[in-house]
Amino acid sequence: MNYKIALIRGDGIGPEVVGAAARVIEAVGRKFNHTFDFTDVLMGGCAIDETGKSYPDGTAATCRGCNAVLLGAVGGPKWGHSTDPDKRPETALLSIRKDLGLYANLRPAVLRPAMASACPLKNDKDIDLLIVRELTGGVYFGKRDRYMTEDRGEEASDLMAYSVQEIERIGRRAFELARLRSKRVTSVDKANVLETSRLWREVMHRLVGEYSDVTYEDVLVDSMAMQLVRDPGRFDVVVTENMFGDILSDEASQITGSIGLLPSASIGDGAPGLYEPIHGSAPDIAGQDKANPIATILSAAMMFRYSLDLAQEAAAVERAVDAVLAAGWRTADIAGDGVFPIGCVEMTDKILAEL
Ligand code: NAD
């Protein structure tokens, strides 16, 4: 098969880690008899420098013409000060998610076996959960206001709103993803307080009837924050609204070790999915061959699984990463005391050799 992949290398370490993942994608092509055509797409700070805009016209159209999009990271101190949205790298991130209709953010938190010692928890070393965060609704996209009142002085408000349709589509995604895993869904809300959460819960309960092969539970967000550090191994797919998901996915990432290891995906209906490491552009180490490419390589594995329907290929990449980590190879961010780190290029070479 032939697949078209848009590569957004971006800024800082973005070009290094995307370059590493592109080498792995090509090796998968050779091993499994596929061809991958790459299209470079300019976005972020480098796009501001070249075109004056972080999200040049036509970016979404080019991505829509591909089967999937792989992104490194955008931004950096050079572009951090402008108040013009066109000249801010993060505008590009919000725009591409919106234009491609990417409403579901998938953040796996997997403790890779060889990295168990990096887990700050004492007991639970068997962590493999997937947080499915609603990405385009809720309080981050509601009406914001700042105003003066007579009795209380200055006030601000942010509106949190969810429609049945928005809840239903993310709920369905979660149940369908659970069917590919161990068929358990935990829905996280704050239904004891928030009306949006009560609607969320009602809609989820309606879906439970349609996915009777999947085990379902409701958990309140405060309790979930606790259980994630007490017993993360008991969760499989965790679905939640935008802000709760933002916070819980960062919490989950910390129990599995370095951000240099963690991939993510943002998917919608039909349009190409966007795959990216959870880390940023790491300007402090850019251009020094110190970046850990694993988060981006595992993002490419997610791309195989969720956008290209290549589960076997995804598993092969994940196995190669685990084998290299088990053999003791480490980049500086995960090396720990007394281990001599290897660079981004050498880490990629090791993974290619395993593959
Ligand atoms: P960061 O993730 O870039 O870096 C945090 C720390 O982790 C740094 O010390 C960095 O060296 C280290 N690190 C990150 N990725 C690593 C990797 N693959 N290998 C080894 N070490 C790694 O976060 P930050 O410093 O808060 O942000 C830097 C820039 O990135 C900012 O401009 C921010 O806006 C941008 N950013 C972009 C995205 C994105 O494109 N999706 C996400 C987060 C931050």
CSV table of C-alpha atoms and ligand atoms in Angstrom, one decimal:
chain,number,residue,atom,x,y,z
A,1,MET,CA,0.0,0.0,0.0
A,2,ASN,CA,1.0,3.6,-0.5
A,3,TYR,CA,0.4,6.2,2.2
A,4,LYS,CA,0.8,10.0,2.2
A,5,ILE,CA,2.2,11.4,5.4
A,6,ALA,CA,2.4,15.2,6.1
A,7,LEU,CA,5.5,16.0,8.2
A,8,ILE,CA,5.4,19.2,10.3
A,9,ARG,CA,9.0,19.3,11.6
A,10,GLY,CA,8.4,22.7,13.4
A,11,ASP,CA,10.9,24.3,15.7
A,12,GLY,CA,13.7,23.5,18.2
A,13,ILE,CA,14.2,19.7,18.4
A,14,GLY,CA,11.2,19.2,16.1
A,15,PRO,CA,13.2,18.6,13.0
A,16,GLU,CA,15.5,16.2,14.8
A,17,VAL,CA,12.8,14.0,16.3
A,18,VAL,CA,10.6,14.0,13.1
A,19,GLY,CA,13.7,13.2,11.1
A,20,ALA,CA,14.2,10.2,13.4
A,21,ALA,CA,10.6,9.0,13.1
A,22,ALA,CA,10.7,9.4,9.3
A,23,ARG,CA,13.6,7.0,9.2
A,24,VAL,CA,11.6,4.5,11.2
A,25,ILE,CA,8.6,4.9,9.0
A,26,GLU,CA,10.7,4.2,5.9
A,27,ALA,CA,12.2,1.2,7.5
A,28,VAL,CA,8.7,-0.1,8.4
A,29,GLY,CA,7.8,0.4,4.7
A,30,ARG,CA,10.7,-1.7,3.6
A,31,LYS,CA,10.0,-4.5,6.1
A,32,PHE,CA,6.2,-4.7,5.5
A,33,ASN,CA,6.1,-3.7,1.8
A,34,HIS,CA,4.5,-0.3,2.0
A,35,THR,CA,5.5,3.0,0.5
A,36,PHE,CA,5.3,6.3,2.4
A,37,ASP,CA,5.3,9.6,0.6
A,38,PHE,CA,6.3,12.5,2.8
A,39,THR,CA,5.1,16.0,2.3
A,40,ASP,CA,6.8,18.7,4.3
A,41,VAL,CA,4.4,21.3,5.8
A,42,LEU,CA,5.7,24.5,7.2
A,43,MET,CA,4.1,25.5,10.6
A,44,GLY,CA,5.1,27.3,13.8
A,45,GLY,CA,8.0,29.7,14.4
A,46,CYS,CA,9.9,28.6,11.2
A,47,ALA,CA,6.8,29.5,9.2
A,48,ILE,CA,6.6,33.0,10.8
A,49,ASP,CA,10.2,33.5,9.7
A,50,GLU,CA,9.5,32.4,6.2
A,51,THR,CA,6.0,33.6,5.5
A,52,GLY,CA,5.0,36.0,8.3
A,53,LYS,CA,2.4,33.6,9.7
A,54,SER,CA,2.7,30.6,12.0
A,55,TYR,CA,-0.1,28.9,10.1
A,56,PRO,CA,0.4,29.7,6.4
A,57,ASP,CA,-2.6,29.6,4.1
A,58,GLY,CA,-3.2,26.2,2.6
A,59,THR,CA,-1.7,24.3,5.6
A,60,ALA,CA,-5.0,22.5,6.4
A,61,ALA,CA,-5.7,21.7,2.7
A,62,THR,CA,-2.2,20.1,2.3
A,63,CYS,CA,-2.8,18.0,5.4
A,64,ARG,CA,-6.2,17.0,4.3
A,65,GLY,CA,-4.6,15.5,1.2
A,66,CYS,CA,-2.6,13.1,3.3
A,67,ASN,CA,-3.5,10.0,5.3
A,68,ALA,CA,-2.0,11.3,8.5
A,69,VAL,CA,0.1,14.2,9.9
A,70,LEU,CA,3.2,13.8,12.1
A,71,LEU,CA,4.2,16.8,14.1
A,72,GLY,CA,7.4,17.5,16.0
A,73,ALA,CA,6.8,20.6,18.1
A,74,VAL,CA,6.4,24.3,17.5
A,75,GLY,CA,7.4,27.4,19.4
A,76,GLY,CA,10.4,28.9,21.2
A,77,PRO,CA,11.6,32.0,23.0
A,78,LYS,CA,12.2,33.8,19.6
A,79,TRP,CA,8.5,33.9,18.9
A,80,GLY,CA,7.1,34.2,22.4
A,81,HIS,CA,6.4,37.9,22.6
A,82,SER,CA,4.1,38.9,19.7
A,83,THR,CA,0.5,39.8,20.5
A,84,ASP,CA,-0.4,39.3,16.9
A,85,PRO,CA,-2.1,35.8,16.8
A,86,ASP,CA,-0.7,35.2,13.3
A,87,LYS,CA,2.8,35.5,14.7
A,88,ARG,CA,2.2,33.1,17.7
A,89,PRO,CA,3.2,29.5,17.1
A,90,GLU,CA,0.5,28.1,19.4
A,91,THR,CA,-2.2,29.7,17.1
A,92,ALA,CA,-1.1,27.2,14.5
A,93,LEU,CA,-1.7,24.3,16.9
A,94,LEU,CA,-5.2,25.4,17.8
A,95,SER,CA,-6.0,26.2,14.1
A,96,ILE,CA,-4.9,22.8,12.7
A,97,ARG,CA,-6.8,20.9,15.4
A,98,LYS,CA,-9.9,22.9,14.6
A,99,ASP,CA,-9.5,22.8,10.8
A,100,LEU,CA,-9.0,19.0,10.7
A,101,GLY,CA,-11.9,18.5,13.2
A,102,LEU,CA,-9.7,16.7,15.7
A,103,TYR,CA,-12.0,16.3,18.7
A,104,ALA,CA,-10.4,13.4,20.4
A,105,ASN,CA,-7.0,13.5,22.0
A,106,LEU,CA,-5.5,10.1,22.8
A,107,ARG,CA,-2.8,10.1,25.5
A,108,PRO,CA,-1.4,6.7,26.4
A,109,ALA,CA,0.3,6.4,29.7
A,110,VAL,CA,2.4,3.2,29.4
A,111,LEU,CA,5.2,2.3,31.8
A,112,ARG,CA,7.6,0.6,29.4
A,113,PRO,CA,9.0,-2.5,31.2
A,114,ALA,CA,12.6,-1.4,31.1
A,115,MET,CA,11.7,1.9,32.6
A,116,ALA,CA,10.0,0.6,35.7
A,117,SER,CA,12.6,2.2,37.9
A,118,ALA,CA,11.6,5.7,36.6
A,119,CYS,CA,8.1,5.3,38.0
A,120,PRO,CA,7.8,7.4,41.2
A,121,LEU,CA,5.2,5.0,42.5
A,122,LYS,CA,6.3,2.2,44.9
A,123,ASN,CA,4.0,-0.6,44.0
A,124,ASP,CA,2.2,-0.3,40.7
A,125,LYS,CA,4.6,-1.2,37.8
A,126,ASP,CA,1.9,-2.5,35.4
A,127,ILE,CA,0.6,0.7,33.9
A,128,ASP,CA,-1.0,0.8,30.5
A,129,LEU,CA,-3.9,3.2,30.2
A,130,LEU,CA,-5.3,5.5,27.5
A,131,ILE,CA,-6.7,8.9,28.3
A,132,VAL,CA,-9.3,10.0,25.7
A,133,ARG,CA,-9.7,13.7,26.2
A,134,GLU,CA,-12.4,15.8,24.5
A,135,LEU,CA,-10.4,18.4,22.6
A,136,THR,CA,-12.7,21.0,21.0
A,137,GLY,CA,-15.4,21.8,23.6
A,138,GLY,CA,-15.8,22.8,27.2
A,139,VAL,CA,-14.5,25.7,29.2
A,140,TYR,CA,-11.4,26.2,26.9
A,141,PHE,CA,-13.7,27.1,24.0
A,142,GLY,CA,-16.6,28.8,26.0
A,143,LYS,CA,-17.3,32.5,26.1
A,144,ARG,CA,-14.9,34.4,28.3
A,145,ASP,CA,-15.6,37.7,29.9
A,146,ARG,CA,-14.1,40.3,32.2
A,147,TYR,CA,-16.4,43.0,33.6
A,148,MET,CA,-17.0,45.3,36.6
A,149,THR,CA,-19.9,44.7,39.0
A,150,GLU,CA,-21.3,47.2,41.5
A,151,ASP,CA,-21.1,45.0,44.6
A,152,ARG,CA,-18.0,42.8,43.9
A,153,GLY,CA,-15.8,44.9,41.8
A,154,GLU,CA,-13.9,43.3,38.8
A,155,GLU,CA,-15.0,39.8,37.8
A,156,ALA,CA,-14.1,37.3,35.2
A,157,SER,CA,-16.0,34.3,33.9
A,158,ASP,CA,-15.4,31.3,31.5
A,159,LEU,CA,-18.4,29.4,30.2
A,160,MET,CA,-18.3,25.6,30.2
A,161,ALA,CA,-20.8,24.2,27.7
A,162,TYR,CA,-21.2,20.7,26.1
A,163,SER,CA,-23.8,19.5,23.6
A,164,VAL,CA,-25.2,16.0,23.5
A,165,GLN,CA,-23.6,15.5,20.1
A,166,GLU,CA,-20.1,16.5,21.4
A,167,ILE,CA,-20.4,14.1,24.3
A,168,GLU,CA,-21.8,11.3,22.2
A,169,ARG,CA,-19.0,11.3,19.6
A,170,ILE,CA,-16.2,11.3,22.1
A,171,GLY,CA,-18.0,8.6,24.1
A,172,ARG,CA,-18.3,6.4,21.0
A,173,ARG,CA,-14.6,6.9,20.3
A,174,ALA,CA,-13.8,5.7,23.8
A,175,PHE,CA,-15.9,2.6,23.6
A,176,GLU,CA,-14.6,1.7,20.2
A,177,LEU,CA,-11.0,2.2,21.4
A,178,ALA,CA,-11.7,0.0,24.5
A,179,ARG,CA,-12.8,-2.7,22.1
A,180,LEU,CA,-9.3,-2.7,20.7
A,181,ARG,CA,-7.8,-3.0,24.2
A,182,SER,CA,-9.2,-4.7,27.3
A,183,LYS,CA,-12.8,-3.5,27.0
A,184,ARG,CA,-13.0,-1.3,30.0
A,185,VAL,CA,-14.1,2.4,30.0
A,186,THR,CA,-13.9,4.8,32.9
A,187,SER,CA,-15.7,8.0,32.4
A,188,VAL,CA,-14.5,10.9,34.5
A,189,ASP,CA,-16.8,13.8,35.4
A,190,LYS,CA,-17.9,16.1,38.3
A,191,ALA,CA,-21.6,15.1,38.2
A,192,ASN,CA,-22.1,15.9,41.9
A,193,VAL,CA,-21.6,19.6,41.1
A,194,LEU,CA,-21.6,20.5,37.4
A,195,GLU,CA,-24.6,20.4,35.0
A,196,THR,CA,-22.4,19.7,32.0
A,197,SER,CA,-21.1,16.6,33.9
A,198,ARG,CA,-24.7,15.5,34.6
A,199,LEU,CA,-25.4,15.7,30.9
A,200,TRP,CA,-22.1,14.0,30.1
A,201,ARG,CA,-23.0,11.1,32.5
A,202,GLU,CA,-26.6,10.7,31.0
A,203,VAL,CA,-25.2,10.5,27.5
A,204,MET,CA,-22.5,8.0,28.5
A,205,HIS,CA,-25.1,5.8,30.2
A,206,ARG,CA,-27.1,5.7,27.0
A,207,LEU,CA,-24.0,4.5,25.1
A,208,VAL,CA,-23.4,1.8,27.7
A,209,GLY,CA,-26.5,0.0,26.3
A,210,GLU,CA,-25.0,0.0,22.8
A,211,TYR,CA,-21.6,-1.3,23.9
A,212,SER,CA,-22.7,-4.0,26.4
A,213,ASP,CA,-19.5,-6.0,25.8
A,214,VAL,CA,-17.5,-3.2,27.4
A,215,THR,CA,-17.3,-2.8,31.2
A,216,TYR,CA,-18.1,0.8,32.3
A,217,GLU,CA,-17.7,2.9,35.4
A,218,ASP,CA,-18.2,6.5,36.4
A,219,VAL,CA,-15.5,8.2,38.6
A,220,LEU,CA,-15.5,11.8,39.9
A,221,VAL,CA,-12.5,13.8,38.8
A,222,ASP,CA,-11.2,14.5,42.3
A,223,SER,CA,-11.3,10.8,43.1
A,224,MET,CA,-9.7,10.0,39.7
A,225,ALA,CA,-6.7,12.4,40.5
A,226,MET,CA,-6.2,10.3,43.7
A,227,GLN,CA,-6.7,6.8,42.1
A,228,LEU,CA,-4.2,7.6,39.3
A,229,VAL,CA,-1.4,7.8,41.8
A,230,ARG,CA,-2.8,5.1,44.1
A,231,ASP,CA,-3.7,2.4,41.6
A,232,PRO,CA,-3.2,3.4,38.0
A,233,GLY,CA,-2.9,-0.2,36.8
A,234,ARG,CA,-6.6,-0.8,37.3
A,235,PHE,CA,-7.6,1.6,34.4
A,236,ASP,CA,-7.8,0.9,30.7
A,237,VAL,CA,-9.6,3.6,28.6
A,238,VAL,CA,-10.3,6.8,30.6
A,239,VAL,CA,-12.7,9.3,28.8
A,240,THR,CA,-13.2,12.8,30.0
A,241,GLU,CA,-13.9,16.4,29.0
A,242,ASN,CA,-11.3,18.9,27.8
A,243,MET,CA,-10.0,20.6,31.0
A,244,PHE,CA,-10.2,17.4,33.2
A,245,GLY,CA,-8.3,15.5,30.5
A,246,ASP,CA,-5.7,18.2,30.2
A,247,ILE,CA,-4.8,17.9,33.9
A,248,LEU,CA,-5.2,14.1,34.3
A,249,SER,CA,-3.1,13.3,31.2
A,250,ASP,CA,-0.2,15.4,32.5
A,251,GLU,CA,-0.6,13.6,35.9
A,252,ALA,CA,-0.6,10.2,34.2
A,253,SER,CA,2.5,11.1,32.1
A,254,GLN,CA,4.5,11.8,35.2
A,255,ILE,CA,3.9,8.3,36.7
A,256,THR,CA,5.4,6.7,33.6
A,257,GLY,CA,8.8,8.6,33.5
A,258,SER,CA,10.2,11.1,31.0
A,259,ILE,CA,8.2,13.2,28.6
A,260,GLY,CA,10.7,12.2,26.0
A,261,LEU,CA,9.0,8.8,25.9
A,262,LEU,CA,5.3,9.8,25.5
A,263,PRO,CA,3.4,10.0,22.3
A,264,SER,CA,-0.1,11.3,21.5
A,265,ALA,CA,-2.7,11.4,18.8
A,266,SER,CA,-5.5,13.8,17.9
A,267,ILE,CA,-8.2,12.3,15.8
A,268,GLY,CA,-11.6,13.2,14.3
A,269,ASP,CA,-14.0,11.6,11.8
A,270,GLY,CA,-12.6,10.9,8.4
A,271,ALA,CA,-9.9,13.6,8.3
A,272,PRO,CA,-6.2,12.7,8.8
A,273,GLY,CA,-5.2,12.2,12.4
A,274,LEU,CA,-2.4,14.3,13.9
A,275,TYR,CA,0.4,12.5,15.8
A,276,GLU,CA,2.9,14.2,18.0
A,277,PRO,CA,5.1,13.7,21.1
A,278,ILE,CA,3.7,15.3,24.2
A,279,HIS,CA,6.8,17.4,24.8
A,280,GLY,CA,7.6,20.8,23.3
A,281,SER,CA,10.4,22.1,21.1
A,282,ALA,CA,13.0,21.9,23.9
A,283,PRO,CA,15.0,25.0,22.7
A,284,ASP,CA,17.6,24.3,25.5
A,285,ILE,CA,18.8,21.2,23.7
A,286,ALA,CA,17.9,22.0,20.1
A,287,GLY,CA,20.5,21.2,17.4
A,288,GLN,CA,22.8,19.3,19.9
A,289,ASP,CA,21.7,15.7,19.0
A,290,LYS,CA,20.5,15.3,22.6
A,291,ALA,CA,16.8,14.9,22.0
A,292,ASN,CA,15.1,11.7,22.8
A,293,PRO,CA,13.3,10.6,19.6
A,294,ILE,CA,11.2,7.8,21.2
A,295,ALA,CA,8.1,9.9,21.9
A,296,THR,CA,7.9,10.8,18.2
A,297,ILE,CA,8.7,7.3,17.1
A,298,LEU,CA,5.9,6.0,19.3
A,299,SER,CA,3.7,8.7,17.9
A,300,ALA,CA,4.4,7.2,14.4
A,301,ALA,CA,3.4,3.8,15.9
A,302,MET,CA,0.1,5.3,17.0
A,303,MET,CA,-0.3,6.7,13.5
A,304,PHE,CA,0.1,3.2,12.1
A,305,ARG,CA,-2.5,1.8,14.5
A,306,TYR,CA,-5.2,4.5,14.5
A,307,SER,CA,-5.0,6.2,11.0
A,308,LEU,CA,-3.5,3.6,8.7
A,309,ASP,CA,-4.9,0.5,10.3
A,310,LEU,CA,-1.5,-1.1,10.5
A,311,ALA,CA,-1.6,-2.7,13.9
A,312,GLN,CA,1.2,-5.2,13.2
A,313,GLU,CA,3.5,-2.5,12.0
A,314,ALA,CA,2.7,-0.4,15.2
A,315,ALA,CA,3.5,-3.4,17.4
A,316,ALA,CA,6.8,-4.0,15.6
A,317,VAL,CA,7.9,-0.4,16.3
A,318,GLU,CA,6.8,-0.6,20.0
A,319,ARG,CA,8.7,-3.9,20.4
A,320,ALA,CA,11.8,-2.4,18.8
A,321,VAL,CA,11.7,0.5,21.3
A,322,ASP,CA,11.2,-1.8,24.2
A,323,ALA,CA,14.1,-4.0,23.1
A,324,VAL,CA,16.5,-1.0,22.8
A,325,LEU,CA,15.4,0.2,26.3
A,326,ALA,CA,15.8,-3.3,27.7
A,327,ALA,CA,19.3,-3.5,26.3
A,328,GLY,CA,20.1,-0.4,28.4
A,329,TRP,CA,20.4,2.3,25.7
A,330,ARG,CA,19.4,5.7,27.1
A,331,THR,CA,19.3,9.3,25.9
A,332,ALA,CA,20.4,12.0,28.4
A,333,ASP,CA,16.8,12.7,29.7
A,334,ILE,CA,16.3,9.1,30.9
A,335,ALA,CA,19.9,8.1,31.5
A,336,GLY,CA,20.0,8.5,35.3
A,337,ASP,CA,23.3,8.3,37.3
A,338,GLY,CA,26.2,6.4,35.9
A,339,VAL,CA,24.8,5.6,32.5
A,340,PHE,CA,26.5,7.1,29.4
A,341,PRO,CA,23.9,8.6,27.2
A,342,ILE,CA,23.6,8.2,23.5
A,343,GLY,CA,22.3,10.9,21.1
A,344,CYS,CA,19.1,11.2,19.0
A,345,VAL,CA,20.7,9.8,15.9
A,346,GLU,CA,22.4,6.8,17.7
A,347,MET,CA,19.1,6.0,19.5
A,348,THR,CA,17.3,6.0,16.2
A,349,ASP,CA,20.0,3.7,14.7
A,350,LYS,CA,19.6,1.3,17.6
A,351,ILE,CA,15.8,1.2,17.1
A,352,LEU,CA,16.2,0.7,13.3
A,353,ALA,CA,18.6,-2.2,14.0
A,354,GLU,CA,16.0,-3.9,16.2
A,355,LEU,CA,13.3,-3.4,13.7
B,1,NAD,P1,9.5,21.3,26.6
B,1,NAD,O1,8.7,20.0,26.6
B,1,NAD,O2,9.9,21.8,25.2
B,1,NAD,O3,10.8,21.1,27.5
B,1,NAD,C1,10.7,20.8,28.9
B,1,NAD,C2,12.0,20.1,29.3
B,1,NAD,O4,12.0,18.8,28.8
B,1,NAD,C3,13.3,20.8,28.7
B,1,NAD,O5,14.3,20.7,29.7
B,1,NAD,C4,13.6,19.9,27.6
B,1,NAD,O6,15.0,19.9,27.2
B,1,NAD,C5,13.2,18.6,28.0
B,1,NAD,N1,12.7,17.8,26.8
B,1,NAD,C6,11.6,17.9,26.2
B,1,NAD,N2,11.5,17.0,25.2
B,1,NAD,C7,12.6,16.3,25.2
B,1,NAD,C8,13.1,15.2,24.4
B,1,NAD,N3,12.4,14.7,23.4
B,1,NAD,N4,14.3,14.7,24.8
B,1,NAD,C9,15.0,15.2,25.8
B,1,NAD,N5,14.6,16.2,26.6
B,1,NAD,C10,13.4,16.7,26.3
B,1,NAD,O7,8.6,22.4,27.3
B,1,NAD,P2,8.9,23.9,27.5
B,1,NAD,O8,10.3,24.2,27.7
B,1,NAD,O9,7.8,24.3,28.4
B,1,NAD,O10,8.5,24.6,26.1
B,1,NAD,C11,9.5,24.9,25.1
B,1,NAD,C12,8.7,25.4,23.9
B,1,NAD,O11,7.9,24.4,23.3
B,1,NAD,C13,7.8,26.6,24.2
B,1,NAD,O12,7.9,27.5,23.1
B,1,NAD,C14,6.4,26.0,24.2
B,1,NAD,O13,5.4,26.9,23.8
B,1,NAD,C15,6.6,24.9,23.1
B,1,NAD,N6,5.6,23.7,23.2
B,1,NAD,C16,5.2,23.2,22.1
B,1,NAD,C17,4.3,22.2,22.1
B,1,NAD,C18,3.8,21.6,20.8
B,1,NAD,O14,4.3,22.0,19.8
B,1,NAD,N7,2.8,20.7,20.8
B,1,NAD,C19,4.0,21.5,23.3
B,1,NAD,C20,4.6,22.1,24.5
B,1,NAD,C21,5.4,23.2,24.4
